[in-house]
PDB file of C-alpha atoms and ligand atoms in Angstrom:
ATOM      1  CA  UNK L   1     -60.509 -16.657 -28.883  1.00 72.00           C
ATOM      2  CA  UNK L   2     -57.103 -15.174 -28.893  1.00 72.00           C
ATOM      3  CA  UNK L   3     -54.436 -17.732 -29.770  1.00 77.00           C
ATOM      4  CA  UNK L   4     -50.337 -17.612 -29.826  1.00 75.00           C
ATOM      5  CA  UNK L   5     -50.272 -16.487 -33.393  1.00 79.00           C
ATOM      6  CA  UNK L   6     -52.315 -13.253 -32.719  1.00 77.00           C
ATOM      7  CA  UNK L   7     -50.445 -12.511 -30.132  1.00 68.00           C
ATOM      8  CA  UNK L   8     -47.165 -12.577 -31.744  1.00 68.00           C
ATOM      9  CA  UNK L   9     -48.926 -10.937 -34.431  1.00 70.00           C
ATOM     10  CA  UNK L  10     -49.679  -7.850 -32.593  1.00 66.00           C
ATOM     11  CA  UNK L  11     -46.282  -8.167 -30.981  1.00 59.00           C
ATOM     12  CA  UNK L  12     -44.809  -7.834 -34.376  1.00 57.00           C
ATOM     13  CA  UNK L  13     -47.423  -5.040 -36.147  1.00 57.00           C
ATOM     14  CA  UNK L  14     -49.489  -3.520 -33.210  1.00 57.00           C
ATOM     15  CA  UNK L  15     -47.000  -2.902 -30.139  1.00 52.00           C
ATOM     16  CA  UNK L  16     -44.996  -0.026 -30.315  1.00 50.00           C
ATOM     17  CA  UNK L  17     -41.946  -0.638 -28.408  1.00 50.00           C
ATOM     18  CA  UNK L  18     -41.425   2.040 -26.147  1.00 45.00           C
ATOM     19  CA  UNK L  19     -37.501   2.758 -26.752  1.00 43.00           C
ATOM     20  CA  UNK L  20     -38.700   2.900 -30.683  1.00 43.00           C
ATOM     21  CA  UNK L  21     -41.513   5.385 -30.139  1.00 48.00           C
ATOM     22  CA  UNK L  22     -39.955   8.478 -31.938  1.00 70.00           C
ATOM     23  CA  UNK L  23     -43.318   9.703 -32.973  1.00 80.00           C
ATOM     24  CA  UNK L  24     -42.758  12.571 -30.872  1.00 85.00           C
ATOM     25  CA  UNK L  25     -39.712  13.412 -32.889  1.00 86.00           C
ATOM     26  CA  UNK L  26     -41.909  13.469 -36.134  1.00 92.00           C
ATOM     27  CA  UNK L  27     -44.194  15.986 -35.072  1.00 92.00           C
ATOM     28  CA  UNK L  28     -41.762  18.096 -34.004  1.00 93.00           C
ATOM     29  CA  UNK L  29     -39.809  17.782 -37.407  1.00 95.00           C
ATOM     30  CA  UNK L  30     -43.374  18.417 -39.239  1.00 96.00           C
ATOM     31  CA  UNK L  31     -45.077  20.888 -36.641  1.00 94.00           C
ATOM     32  CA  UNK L  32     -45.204  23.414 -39.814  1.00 95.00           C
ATOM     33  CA  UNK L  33     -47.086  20.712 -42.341  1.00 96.00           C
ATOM     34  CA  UNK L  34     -45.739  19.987 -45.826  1.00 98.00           C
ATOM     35  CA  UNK L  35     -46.851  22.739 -48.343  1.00 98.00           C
ATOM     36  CA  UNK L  36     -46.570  21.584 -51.984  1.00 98.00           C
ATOM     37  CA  UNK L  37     -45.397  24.449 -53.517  1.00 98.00           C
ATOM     38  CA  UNK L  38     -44.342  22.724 -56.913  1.00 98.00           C
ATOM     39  CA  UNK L  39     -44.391  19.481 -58.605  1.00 98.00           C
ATOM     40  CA  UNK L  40     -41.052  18.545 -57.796  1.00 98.00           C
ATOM     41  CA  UNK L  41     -42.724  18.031 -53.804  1.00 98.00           C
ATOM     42  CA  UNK L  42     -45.262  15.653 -54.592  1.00 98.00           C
ATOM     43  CA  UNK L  43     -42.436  13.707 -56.634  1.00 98.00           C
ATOM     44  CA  UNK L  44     -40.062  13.348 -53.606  1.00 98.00           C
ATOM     45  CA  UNK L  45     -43.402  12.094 -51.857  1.00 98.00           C
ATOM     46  CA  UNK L  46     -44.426   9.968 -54.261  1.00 98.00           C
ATOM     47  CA  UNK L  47     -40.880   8.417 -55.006  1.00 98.00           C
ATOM     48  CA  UNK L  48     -40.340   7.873 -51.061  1.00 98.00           C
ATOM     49  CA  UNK L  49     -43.741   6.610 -50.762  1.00 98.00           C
ATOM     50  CA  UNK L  50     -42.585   3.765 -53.717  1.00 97.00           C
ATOM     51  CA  UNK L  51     -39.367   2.830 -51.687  1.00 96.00           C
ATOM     52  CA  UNK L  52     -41.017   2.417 -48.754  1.00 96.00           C
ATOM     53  CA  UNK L  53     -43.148  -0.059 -50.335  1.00 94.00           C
ATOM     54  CA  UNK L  54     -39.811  -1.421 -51.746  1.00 93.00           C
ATOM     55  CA  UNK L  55     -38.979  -1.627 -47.999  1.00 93.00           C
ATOM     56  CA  UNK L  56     -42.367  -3.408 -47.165  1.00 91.00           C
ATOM     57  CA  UNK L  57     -43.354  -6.400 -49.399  1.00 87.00           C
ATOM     58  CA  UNK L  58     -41.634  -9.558 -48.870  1.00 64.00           C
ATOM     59  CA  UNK L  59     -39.519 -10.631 -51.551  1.00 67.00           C
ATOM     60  CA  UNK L  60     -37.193  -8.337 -52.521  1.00 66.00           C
ATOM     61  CA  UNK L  61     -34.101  -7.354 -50.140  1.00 76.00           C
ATOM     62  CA  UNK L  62     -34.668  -6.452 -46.152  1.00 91.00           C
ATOM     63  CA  UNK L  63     -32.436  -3.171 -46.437  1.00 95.00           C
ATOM     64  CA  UNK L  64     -34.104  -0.048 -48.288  1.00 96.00           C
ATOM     65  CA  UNK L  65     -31.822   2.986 -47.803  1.00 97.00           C
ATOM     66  CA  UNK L  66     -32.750   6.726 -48.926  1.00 98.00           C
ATOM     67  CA  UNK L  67     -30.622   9.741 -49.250  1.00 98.00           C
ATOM     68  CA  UNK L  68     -32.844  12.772 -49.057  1.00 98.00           C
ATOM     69  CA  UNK L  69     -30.052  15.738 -50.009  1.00 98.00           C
ATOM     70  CA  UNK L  70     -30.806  19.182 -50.946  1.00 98.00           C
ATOM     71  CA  UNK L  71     -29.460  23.103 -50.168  1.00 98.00           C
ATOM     72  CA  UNK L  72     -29.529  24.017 -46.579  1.00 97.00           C
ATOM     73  CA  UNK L  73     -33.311  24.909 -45.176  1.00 98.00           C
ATOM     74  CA  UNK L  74     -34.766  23.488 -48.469  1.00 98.00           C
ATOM     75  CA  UNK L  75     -37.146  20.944 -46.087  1.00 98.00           C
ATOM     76  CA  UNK L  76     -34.967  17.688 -46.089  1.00 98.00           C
ATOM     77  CA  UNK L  77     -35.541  16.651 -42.539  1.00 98.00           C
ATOM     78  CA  UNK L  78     -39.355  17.610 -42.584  1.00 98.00           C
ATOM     79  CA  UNK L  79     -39.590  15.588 -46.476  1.00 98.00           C
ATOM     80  CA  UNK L  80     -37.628  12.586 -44.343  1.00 98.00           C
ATOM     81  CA  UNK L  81     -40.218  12.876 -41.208  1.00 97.00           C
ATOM     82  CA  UNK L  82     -42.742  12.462 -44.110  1.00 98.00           C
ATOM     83  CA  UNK L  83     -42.095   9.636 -45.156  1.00 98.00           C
ATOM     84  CA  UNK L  84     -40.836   8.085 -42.128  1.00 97.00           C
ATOM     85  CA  UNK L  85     -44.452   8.728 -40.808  1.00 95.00           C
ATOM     86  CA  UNK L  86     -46.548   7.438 -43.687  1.00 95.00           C
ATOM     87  CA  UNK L  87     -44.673   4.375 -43.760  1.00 94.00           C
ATOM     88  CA  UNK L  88     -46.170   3.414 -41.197  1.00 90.00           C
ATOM     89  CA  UNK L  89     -43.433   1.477 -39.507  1.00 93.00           C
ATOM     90  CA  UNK L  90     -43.849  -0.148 -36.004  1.00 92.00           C
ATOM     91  CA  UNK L  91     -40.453   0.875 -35.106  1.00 93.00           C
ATOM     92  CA  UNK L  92     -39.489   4.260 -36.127  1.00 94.00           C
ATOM     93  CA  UNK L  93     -36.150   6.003 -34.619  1.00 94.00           C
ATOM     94  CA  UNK L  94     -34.338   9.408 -35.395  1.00 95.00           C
ATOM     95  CA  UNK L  95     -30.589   9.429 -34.829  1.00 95.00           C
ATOM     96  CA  UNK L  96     -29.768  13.357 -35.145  1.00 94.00           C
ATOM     97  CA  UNK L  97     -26.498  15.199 -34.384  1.00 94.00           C
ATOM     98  CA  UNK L  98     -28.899  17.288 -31.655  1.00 92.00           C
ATOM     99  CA  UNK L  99     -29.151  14.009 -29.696  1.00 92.00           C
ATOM    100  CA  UNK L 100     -25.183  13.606 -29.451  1.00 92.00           C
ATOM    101  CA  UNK L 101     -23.698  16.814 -28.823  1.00 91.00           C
ATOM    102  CA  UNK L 102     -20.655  16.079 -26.679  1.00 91.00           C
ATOM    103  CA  UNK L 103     -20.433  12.391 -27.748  1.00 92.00           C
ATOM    104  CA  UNK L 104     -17.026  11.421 -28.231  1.00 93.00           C
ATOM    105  CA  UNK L 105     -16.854   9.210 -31.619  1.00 93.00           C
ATOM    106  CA  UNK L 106     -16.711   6.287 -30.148  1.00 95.00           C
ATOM    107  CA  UNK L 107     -20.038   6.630 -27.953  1.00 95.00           C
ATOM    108  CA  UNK L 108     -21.347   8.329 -30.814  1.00 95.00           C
ATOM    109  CA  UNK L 109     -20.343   5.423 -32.365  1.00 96.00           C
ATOM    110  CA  UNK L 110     -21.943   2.880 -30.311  1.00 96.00           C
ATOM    111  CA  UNK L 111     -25.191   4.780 -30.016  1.00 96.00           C
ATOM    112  CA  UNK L 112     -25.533   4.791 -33.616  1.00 96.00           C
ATOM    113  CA  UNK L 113     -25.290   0.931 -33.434  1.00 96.00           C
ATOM    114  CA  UNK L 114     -27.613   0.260 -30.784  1.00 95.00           C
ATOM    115  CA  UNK L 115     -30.193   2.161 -32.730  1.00 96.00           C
ATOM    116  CA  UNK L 116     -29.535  -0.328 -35.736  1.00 97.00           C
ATOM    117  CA  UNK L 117     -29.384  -2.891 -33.478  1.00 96.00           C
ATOM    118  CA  UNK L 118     -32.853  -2.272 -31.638  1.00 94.00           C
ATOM    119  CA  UNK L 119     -34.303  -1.961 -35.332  1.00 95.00           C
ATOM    120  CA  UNK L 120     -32.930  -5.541 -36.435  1.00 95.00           C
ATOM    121  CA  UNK L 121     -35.310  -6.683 -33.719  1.00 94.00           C
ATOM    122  CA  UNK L 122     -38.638  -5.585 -35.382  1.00 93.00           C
ATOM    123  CA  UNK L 123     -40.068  -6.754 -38.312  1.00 93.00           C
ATOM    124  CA  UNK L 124     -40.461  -3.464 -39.631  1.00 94.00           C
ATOM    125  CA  UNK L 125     -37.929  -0.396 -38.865  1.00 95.00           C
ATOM    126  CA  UNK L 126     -37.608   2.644 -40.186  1.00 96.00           C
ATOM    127  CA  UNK L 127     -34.155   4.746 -39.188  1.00 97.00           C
ATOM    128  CA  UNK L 128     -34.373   8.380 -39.869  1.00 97.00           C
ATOM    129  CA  UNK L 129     -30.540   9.532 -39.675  1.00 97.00           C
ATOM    130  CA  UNK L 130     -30.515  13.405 -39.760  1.00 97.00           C
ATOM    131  CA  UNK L 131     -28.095  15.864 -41.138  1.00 97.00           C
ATOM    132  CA  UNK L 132     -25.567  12.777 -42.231  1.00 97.00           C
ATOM    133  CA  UNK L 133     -22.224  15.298 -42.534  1.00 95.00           C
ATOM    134  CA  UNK L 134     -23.078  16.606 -39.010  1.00 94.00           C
ATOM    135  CA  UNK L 135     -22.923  13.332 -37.812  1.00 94.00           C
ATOM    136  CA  UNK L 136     -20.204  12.676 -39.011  1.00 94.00           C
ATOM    137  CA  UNK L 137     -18.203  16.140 -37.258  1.00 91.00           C
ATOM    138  CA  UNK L 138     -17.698  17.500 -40.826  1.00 91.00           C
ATOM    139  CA  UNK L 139     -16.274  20.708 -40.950  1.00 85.00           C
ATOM    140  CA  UNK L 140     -15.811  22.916 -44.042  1.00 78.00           C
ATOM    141  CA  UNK L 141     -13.208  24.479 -42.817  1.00 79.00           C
ATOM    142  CA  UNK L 142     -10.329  21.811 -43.106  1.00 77.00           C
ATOM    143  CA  UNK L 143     -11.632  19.740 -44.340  1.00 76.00           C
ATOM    144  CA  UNK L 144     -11.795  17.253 -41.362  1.00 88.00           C
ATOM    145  CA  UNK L 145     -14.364  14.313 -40.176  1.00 91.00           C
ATOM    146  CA  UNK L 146     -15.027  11.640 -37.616  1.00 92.00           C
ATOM    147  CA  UNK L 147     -13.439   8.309 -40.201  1.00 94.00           C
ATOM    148  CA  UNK L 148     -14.633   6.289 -37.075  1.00 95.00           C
ATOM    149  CA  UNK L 149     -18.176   7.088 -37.440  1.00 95.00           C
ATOM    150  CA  UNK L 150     -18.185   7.425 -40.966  1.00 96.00           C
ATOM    151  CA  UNK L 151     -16.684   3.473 -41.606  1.00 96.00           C
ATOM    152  CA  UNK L 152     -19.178   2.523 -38.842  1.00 96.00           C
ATOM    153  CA  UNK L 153     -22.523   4.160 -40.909  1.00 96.00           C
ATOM    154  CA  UNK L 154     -21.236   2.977 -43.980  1.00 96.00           C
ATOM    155  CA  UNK L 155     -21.442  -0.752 -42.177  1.00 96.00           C
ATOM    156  CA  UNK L 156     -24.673  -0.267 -41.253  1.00 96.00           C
ATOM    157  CA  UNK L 157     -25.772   1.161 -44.663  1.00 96.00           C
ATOM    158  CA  UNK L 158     -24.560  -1.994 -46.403  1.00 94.00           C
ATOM    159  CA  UNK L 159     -25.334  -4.384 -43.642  1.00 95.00           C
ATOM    160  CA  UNK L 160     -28.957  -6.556 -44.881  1.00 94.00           C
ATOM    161  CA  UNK L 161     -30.754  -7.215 -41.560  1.00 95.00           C
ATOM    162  CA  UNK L 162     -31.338 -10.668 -40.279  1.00 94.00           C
ATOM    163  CA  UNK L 163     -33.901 -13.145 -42.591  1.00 91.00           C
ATOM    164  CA  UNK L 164     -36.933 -11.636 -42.623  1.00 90.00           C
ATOM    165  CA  UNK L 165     -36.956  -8.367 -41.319  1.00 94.00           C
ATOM    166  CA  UNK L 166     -37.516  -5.216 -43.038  1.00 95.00           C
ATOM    167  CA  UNK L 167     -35.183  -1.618 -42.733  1.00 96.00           C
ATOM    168  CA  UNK L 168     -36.312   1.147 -44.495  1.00 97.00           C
ATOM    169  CA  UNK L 169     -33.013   3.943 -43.503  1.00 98.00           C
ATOM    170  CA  UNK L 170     -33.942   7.995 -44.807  1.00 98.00           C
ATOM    171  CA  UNK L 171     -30.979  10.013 -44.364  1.00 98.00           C
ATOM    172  CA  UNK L 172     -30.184  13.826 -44.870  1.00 98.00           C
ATOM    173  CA  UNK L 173     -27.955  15.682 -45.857  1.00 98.00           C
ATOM    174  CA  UNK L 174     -26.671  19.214 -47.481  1.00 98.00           C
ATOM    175  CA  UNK L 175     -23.853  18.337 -48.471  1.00 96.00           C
ATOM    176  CA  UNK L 176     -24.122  15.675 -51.242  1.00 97.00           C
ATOM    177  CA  UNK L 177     -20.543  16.061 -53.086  1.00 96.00           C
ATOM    178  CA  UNK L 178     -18.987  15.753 -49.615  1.00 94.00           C
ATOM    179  CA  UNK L 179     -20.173  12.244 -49.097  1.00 96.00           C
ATOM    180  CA  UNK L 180     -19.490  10.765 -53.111  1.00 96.00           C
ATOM    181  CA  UNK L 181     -16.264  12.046 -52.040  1.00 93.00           C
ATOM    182  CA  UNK L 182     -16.332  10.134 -48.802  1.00 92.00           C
ATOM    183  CA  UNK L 183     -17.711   6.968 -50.945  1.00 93.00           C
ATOM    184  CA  UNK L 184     -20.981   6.769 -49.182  1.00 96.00           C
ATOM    185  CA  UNK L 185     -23.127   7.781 -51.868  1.00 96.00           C
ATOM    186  CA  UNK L 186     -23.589   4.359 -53.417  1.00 95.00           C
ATOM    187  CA  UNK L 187     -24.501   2.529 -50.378  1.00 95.00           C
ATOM    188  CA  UNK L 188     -27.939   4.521 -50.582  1.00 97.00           C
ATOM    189  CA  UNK L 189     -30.603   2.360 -52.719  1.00 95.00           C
ATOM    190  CA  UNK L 190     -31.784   5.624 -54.037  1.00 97.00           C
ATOM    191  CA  UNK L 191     -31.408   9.443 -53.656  1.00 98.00           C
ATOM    192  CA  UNK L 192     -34.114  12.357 -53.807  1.00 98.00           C
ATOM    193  CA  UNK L 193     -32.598  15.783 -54.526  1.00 98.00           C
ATOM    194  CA  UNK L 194     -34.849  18.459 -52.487  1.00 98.00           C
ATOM    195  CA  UNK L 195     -34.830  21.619 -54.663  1.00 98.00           C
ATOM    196  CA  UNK L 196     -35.061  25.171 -53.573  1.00 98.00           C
ATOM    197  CA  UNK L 197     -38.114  27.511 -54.631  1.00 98.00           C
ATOM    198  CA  UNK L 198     -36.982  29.155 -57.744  1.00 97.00           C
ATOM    199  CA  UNK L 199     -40.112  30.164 -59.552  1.00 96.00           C
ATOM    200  CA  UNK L 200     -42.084  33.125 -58.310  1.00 96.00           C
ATOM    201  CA  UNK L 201     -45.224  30.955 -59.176  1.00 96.00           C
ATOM    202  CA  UNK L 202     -44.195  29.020 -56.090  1.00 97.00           C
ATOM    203  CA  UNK L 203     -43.347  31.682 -53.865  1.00 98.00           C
ATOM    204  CA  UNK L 204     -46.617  32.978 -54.563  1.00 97.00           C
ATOM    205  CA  UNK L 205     -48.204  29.211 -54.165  1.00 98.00           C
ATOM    206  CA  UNK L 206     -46.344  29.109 -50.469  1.00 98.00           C
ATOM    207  CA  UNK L 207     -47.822  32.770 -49.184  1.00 98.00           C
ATOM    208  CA  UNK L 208     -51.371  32.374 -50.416  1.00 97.00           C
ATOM    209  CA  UNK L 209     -51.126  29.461 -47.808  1.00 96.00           C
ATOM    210  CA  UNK L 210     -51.131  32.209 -45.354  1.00 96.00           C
ATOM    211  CA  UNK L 211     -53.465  35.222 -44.068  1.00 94.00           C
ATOM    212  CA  UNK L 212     -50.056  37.719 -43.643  1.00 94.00           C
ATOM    213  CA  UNK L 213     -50.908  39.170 -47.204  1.00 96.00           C
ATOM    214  CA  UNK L 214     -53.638  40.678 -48.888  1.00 96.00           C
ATOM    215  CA  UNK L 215     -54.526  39.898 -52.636  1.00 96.00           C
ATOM    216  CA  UNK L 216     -53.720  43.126 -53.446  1.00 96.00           C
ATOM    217  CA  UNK L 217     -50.272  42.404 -51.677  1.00 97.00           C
ATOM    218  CA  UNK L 218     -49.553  38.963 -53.323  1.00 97.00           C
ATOM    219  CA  UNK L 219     -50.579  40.494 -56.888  1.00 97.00           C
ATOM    220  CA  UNK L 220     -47.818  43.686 -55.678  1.00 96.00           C
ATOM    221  CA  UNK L 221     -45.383  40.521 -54.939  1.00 97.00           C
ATOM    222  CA  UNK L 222     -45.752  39.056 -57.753  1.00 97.00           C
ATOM    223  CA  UNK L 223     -45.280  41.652 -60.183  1.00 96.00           C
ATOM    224  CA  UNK L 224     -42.054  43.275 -58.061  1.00 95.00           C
ATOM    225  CA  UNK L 225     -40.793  39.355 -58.681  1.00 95.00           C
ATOM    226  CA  UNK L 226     -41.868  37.841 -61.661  1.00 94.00           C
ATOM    227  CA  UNK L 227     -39.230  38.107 -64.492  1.00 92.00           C
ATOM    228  CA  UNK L 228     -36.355  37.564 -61.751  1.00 93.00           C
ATOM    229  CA  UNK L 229     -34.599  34.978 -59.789  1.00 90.00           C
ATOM    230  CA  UNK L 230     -36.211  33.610 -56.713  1.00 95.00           C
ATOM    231  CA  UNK L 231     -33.865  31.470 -55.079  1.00 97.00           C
ATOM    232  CA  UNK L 232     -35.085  30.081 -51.226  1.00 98.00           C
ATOM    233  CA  UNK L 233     -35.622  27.246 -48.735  1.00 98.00           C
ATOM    234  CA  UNK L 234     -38.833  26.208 -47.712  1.00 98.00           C
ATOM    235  CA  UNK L 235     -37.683  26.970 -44.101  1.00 98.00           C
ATOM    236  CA  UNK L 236     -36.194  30.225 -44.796  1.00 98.00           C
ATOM    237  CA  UNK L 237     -39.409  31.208 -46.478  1.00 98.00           C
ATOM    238  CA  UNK L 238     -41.356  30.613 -43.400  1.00 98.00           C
ATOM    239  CA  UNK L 239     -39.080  32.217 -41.133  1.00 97.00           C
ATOM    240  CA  UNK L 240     -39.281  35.291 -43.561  1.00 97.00           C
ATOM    241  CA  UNK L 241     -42.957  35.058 -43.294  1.00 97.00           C
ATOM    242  CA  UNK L 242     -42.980  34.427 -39.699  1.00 96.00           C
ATOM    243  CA  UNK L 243     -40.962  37.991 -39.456  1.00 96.00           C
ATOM    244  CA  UNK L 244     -43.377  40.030 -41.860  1.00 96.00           C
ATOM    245  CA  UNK L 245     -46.042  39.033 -39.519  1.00 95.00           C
ATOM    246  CA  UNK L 246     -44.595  41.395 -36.977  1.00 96.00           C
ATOM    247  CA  UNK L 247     -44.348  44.443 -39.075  1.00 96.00           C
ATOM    248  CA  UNK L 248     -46.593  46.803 -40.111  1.00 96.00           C
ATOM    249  CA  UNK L 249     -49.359  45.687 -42.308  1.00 95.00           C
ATOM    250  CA  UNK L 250     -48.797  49.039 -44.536  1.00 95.00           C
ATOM    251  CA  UNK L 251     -45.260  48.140 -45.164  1.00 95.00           C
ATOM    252  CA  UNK L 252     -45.412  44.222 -44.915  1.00 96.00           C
ATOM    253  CA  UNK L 253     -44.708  43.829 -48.460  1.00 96.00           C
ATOM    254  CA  UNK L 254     -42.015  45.746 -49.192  1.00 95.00           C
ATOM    255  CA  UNK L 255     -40.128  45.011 -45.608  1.00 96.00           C
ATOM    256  CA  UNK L 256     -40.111  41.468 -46.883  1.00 97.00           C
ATOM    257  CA  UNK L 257     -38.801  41.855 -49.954  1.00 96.00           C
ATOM    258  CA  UNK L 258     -36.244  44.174 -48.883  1.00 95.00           C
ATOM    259  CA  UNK L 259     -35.769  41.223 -46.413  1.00 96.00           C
ATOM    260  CA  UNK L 260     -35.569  38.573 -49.185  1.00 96.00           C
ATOM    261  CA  UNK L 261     -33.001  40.595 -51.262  1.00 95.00           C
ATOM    262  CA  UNK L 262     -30.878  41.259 -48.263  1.00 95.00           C
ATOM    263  CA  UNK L 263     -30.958  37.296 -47.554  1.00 94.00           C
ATOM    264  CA  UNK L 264     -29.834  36.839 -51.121  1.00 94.00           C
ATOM    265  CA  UNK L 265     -33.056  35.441 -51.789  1.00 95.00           C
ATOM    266  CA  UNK L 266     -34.551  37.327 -54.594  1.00 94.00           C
ATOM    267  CA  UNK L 267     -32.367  39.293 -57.290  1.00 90.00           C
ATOM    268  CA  UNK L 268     -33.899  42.410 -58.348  1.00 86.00           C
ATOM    269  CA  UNK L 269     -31.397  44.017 -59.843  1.00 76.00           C
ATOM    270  CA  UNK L 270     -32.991  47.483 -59.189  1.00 62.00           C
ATOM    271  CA  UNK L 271     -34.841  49.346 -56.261  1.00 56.00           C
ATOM    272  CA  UNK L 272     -37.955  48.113 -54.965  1.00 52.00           C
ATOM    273  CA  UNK L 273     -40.566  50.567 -55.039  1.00 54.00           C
TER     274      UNK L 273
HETATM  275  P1  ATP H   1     -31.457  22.154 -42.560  1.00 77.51           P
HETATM  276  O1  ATP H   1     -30.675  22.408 -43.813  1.00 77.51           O
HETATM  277  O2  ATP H   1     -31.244  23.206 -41.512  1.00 77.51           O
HETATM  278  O3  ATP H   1     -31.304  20.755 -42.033  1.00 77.51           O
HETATM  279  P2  ATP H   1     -33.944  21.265 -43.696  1.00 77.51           P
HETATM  280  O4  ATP H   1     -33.669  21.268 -45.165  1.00 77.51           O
HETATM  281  O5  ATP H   1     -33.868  19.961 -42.999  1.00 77.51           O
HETATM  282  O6  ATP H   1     -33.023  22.339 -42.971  1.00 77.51           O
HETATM  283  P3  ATP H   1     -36.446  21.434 -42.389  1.00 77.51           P
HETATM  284  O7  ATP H   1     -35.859  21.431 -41.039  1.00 77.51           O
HETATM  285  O8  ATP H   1     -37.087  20.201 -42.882  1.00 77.51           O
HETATM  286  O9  ATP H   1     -35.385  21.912 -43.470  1.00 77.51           O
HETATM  287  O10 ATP H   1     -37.491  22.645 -42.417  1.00 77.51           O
HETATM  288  C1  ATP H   1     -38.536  22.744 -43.347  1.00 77.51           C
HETATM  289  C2  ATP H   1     -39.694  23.447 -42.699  1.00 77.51           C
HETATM  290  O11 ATP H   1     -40.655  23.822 -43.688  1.00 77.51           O
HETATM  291  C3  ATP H   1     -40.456  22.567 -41.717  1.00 77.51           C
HETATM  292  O12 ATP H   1     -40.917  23.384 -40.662  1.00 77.51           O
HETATM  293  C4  ATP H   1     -41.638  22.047 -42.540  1.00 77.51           C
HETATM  294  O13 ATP H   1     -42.759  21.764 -41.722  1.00 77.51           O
HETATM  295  C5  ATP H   1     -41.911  23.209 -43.451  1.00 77.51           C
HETATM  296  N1  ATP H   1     -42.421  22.832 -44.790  1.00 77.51           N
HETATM  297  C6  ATP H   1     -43.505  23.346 -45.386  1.00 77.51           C
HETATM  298  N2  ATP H   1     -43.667  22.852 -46.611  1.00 77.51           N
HETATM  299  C7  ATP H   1     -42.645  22.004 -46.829  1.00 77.51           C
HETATM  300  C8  ATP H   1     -42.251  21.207 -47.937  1.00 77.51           C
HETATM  301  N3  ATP H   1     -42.941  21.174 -49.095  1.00 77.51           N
HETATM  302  N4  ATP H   1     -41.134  20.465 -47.819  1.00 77.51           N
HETATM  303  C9  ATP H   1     -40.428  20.500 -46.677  1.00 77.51           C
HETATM  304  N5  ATP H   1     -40.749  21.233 -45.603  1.00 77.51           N
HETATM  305  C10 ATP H   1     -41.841  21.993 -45.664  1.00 77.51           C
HETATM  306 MG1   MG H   2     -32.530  19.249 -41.558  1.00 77.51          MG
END
């Protein structure tokens, strides 16, 4: 028999509201997997797995808020999608600059507070806020941003929800000094830092993940790179891979090294040969 209480229990755990579906959103963000290339991968995982535990049990505070901040294409938004997926949460929402191109700040604004808002409403919410400086118009140039939008996420970073529901918020961003200048940094509970690949071990650990490159190939890779300085993003890696893929298998490996030197990617100080 099926009484009140199971009903409002599946209301609260089981029904996926429709306007909080963003599970579509998630797959797009992780189409391309997670690849741990190194250990400092599973420790973002496991350390965003822990706070959204944090987020979860019962008696600690309602408001759990992440800052997931790294160099550009180092695989913050996927890392946040991650997380935002394992935990599970009933009501799961991405607020991205993409969504709000042509907003003026104050719709902006109000969209970012109706997202909050329809989150306060479910037990358990998780907020995925993408690219945080975008957001917030934040040019480089300037330097100029939207103070609007920026005084109305840092209410909503600080804000508890109402007794008894949980908010787990993951933001992004690349540009980490920008917001400890802007004062936002220590509204966030915690932050991850998302590294680059700088080891040719983990070059080598991403491309073995692939059929582009022989053995022979990855061993030629590896000895052109080992002793130097690998410096890339996860997602500049992959686009770089996606490109060999179209050359030549006879000069696949040296096309993409060229590639990654030209990128500023790889420092070999000499000609590749
Ligand atoms: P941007 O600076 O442009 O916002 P980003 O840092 O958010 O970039 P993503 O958009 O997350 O980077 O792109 C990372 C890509 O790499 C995704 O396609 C993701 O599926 C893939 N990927 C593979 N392995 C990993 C990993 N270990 N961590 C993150 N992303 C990974
Ligand atoms: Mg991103």
């Amino acid at each position: 028999q099926v009484c009140k209480d199971d009903f409002l229990h599946a209301l609260e755990y089981d029904i996926k509201p429709a306007f909080g579906a963003s599970a579509e959103a998630l797959e797009h963000f992780l189409a391309r997997g997670i690849i741990t290339w190194g250990s400092s991968v599973s420790g973002i995982l496991e350390d965003g797995t822990l706070l959204t535990q944090q987020a979860r049990v019962a008696d600690t505070f309602g408001l759990v808020s992440v800052l997931i901040e790294g160099p550009p294409n180092s695989g913050k938004t996927a890392l946040a999608a991650k997380l935002a997926k394992d935990s599970d949460f009933p009501f799961v929402k991405v607020c991205s600059p993409e969504d709000m191109v042509g907003f003026t700040e104050t719709a902006k604004c109000l969209q970012i507070r109706k997202i909050f808002d329809d989150a306060y409403r479910s037990q358990l919410s998780c907020i995925l806020v993408d690219n945080i400086e975008r957001l917030l118009d934040y040019g480089s140039i300037g330097p100029r941003y939207s103070n609007l939008t920026l005084q109305a996420l840092l209410v909503l970073l600080k804000k508890q929800p109402p007794k008894g529901k949980k908010l787990l918020v993951l933001c992004t961003s690349s540009r980490k000094q920008v917001l400890e200048e802007m004062e936002m940094l220590s509204a966030f509970t915690a932050v991850l830092h998302v590294p680059n690949l700088s080891q040719p071990e983990e070059l080598i650990t991403v491309l073995e993940q692939f059929d582009l490159f022989t053995k022979q190939d990855i061993h030629k890779i590896y000895n052109q790179i080992s002793g130097h300085n690998v410096f890339i993003g996860i997602k500049k890696l992959l686009a770089l891979i996606d490109m060999a893929r179209q050359t030549d298998p006879k000069v696949r490996v040296i096309k993409f090294l060229t590639k990654m030197e030209e990128e500023g990617c790889l420092d070999l100080g000499t000609m590749i040969h």
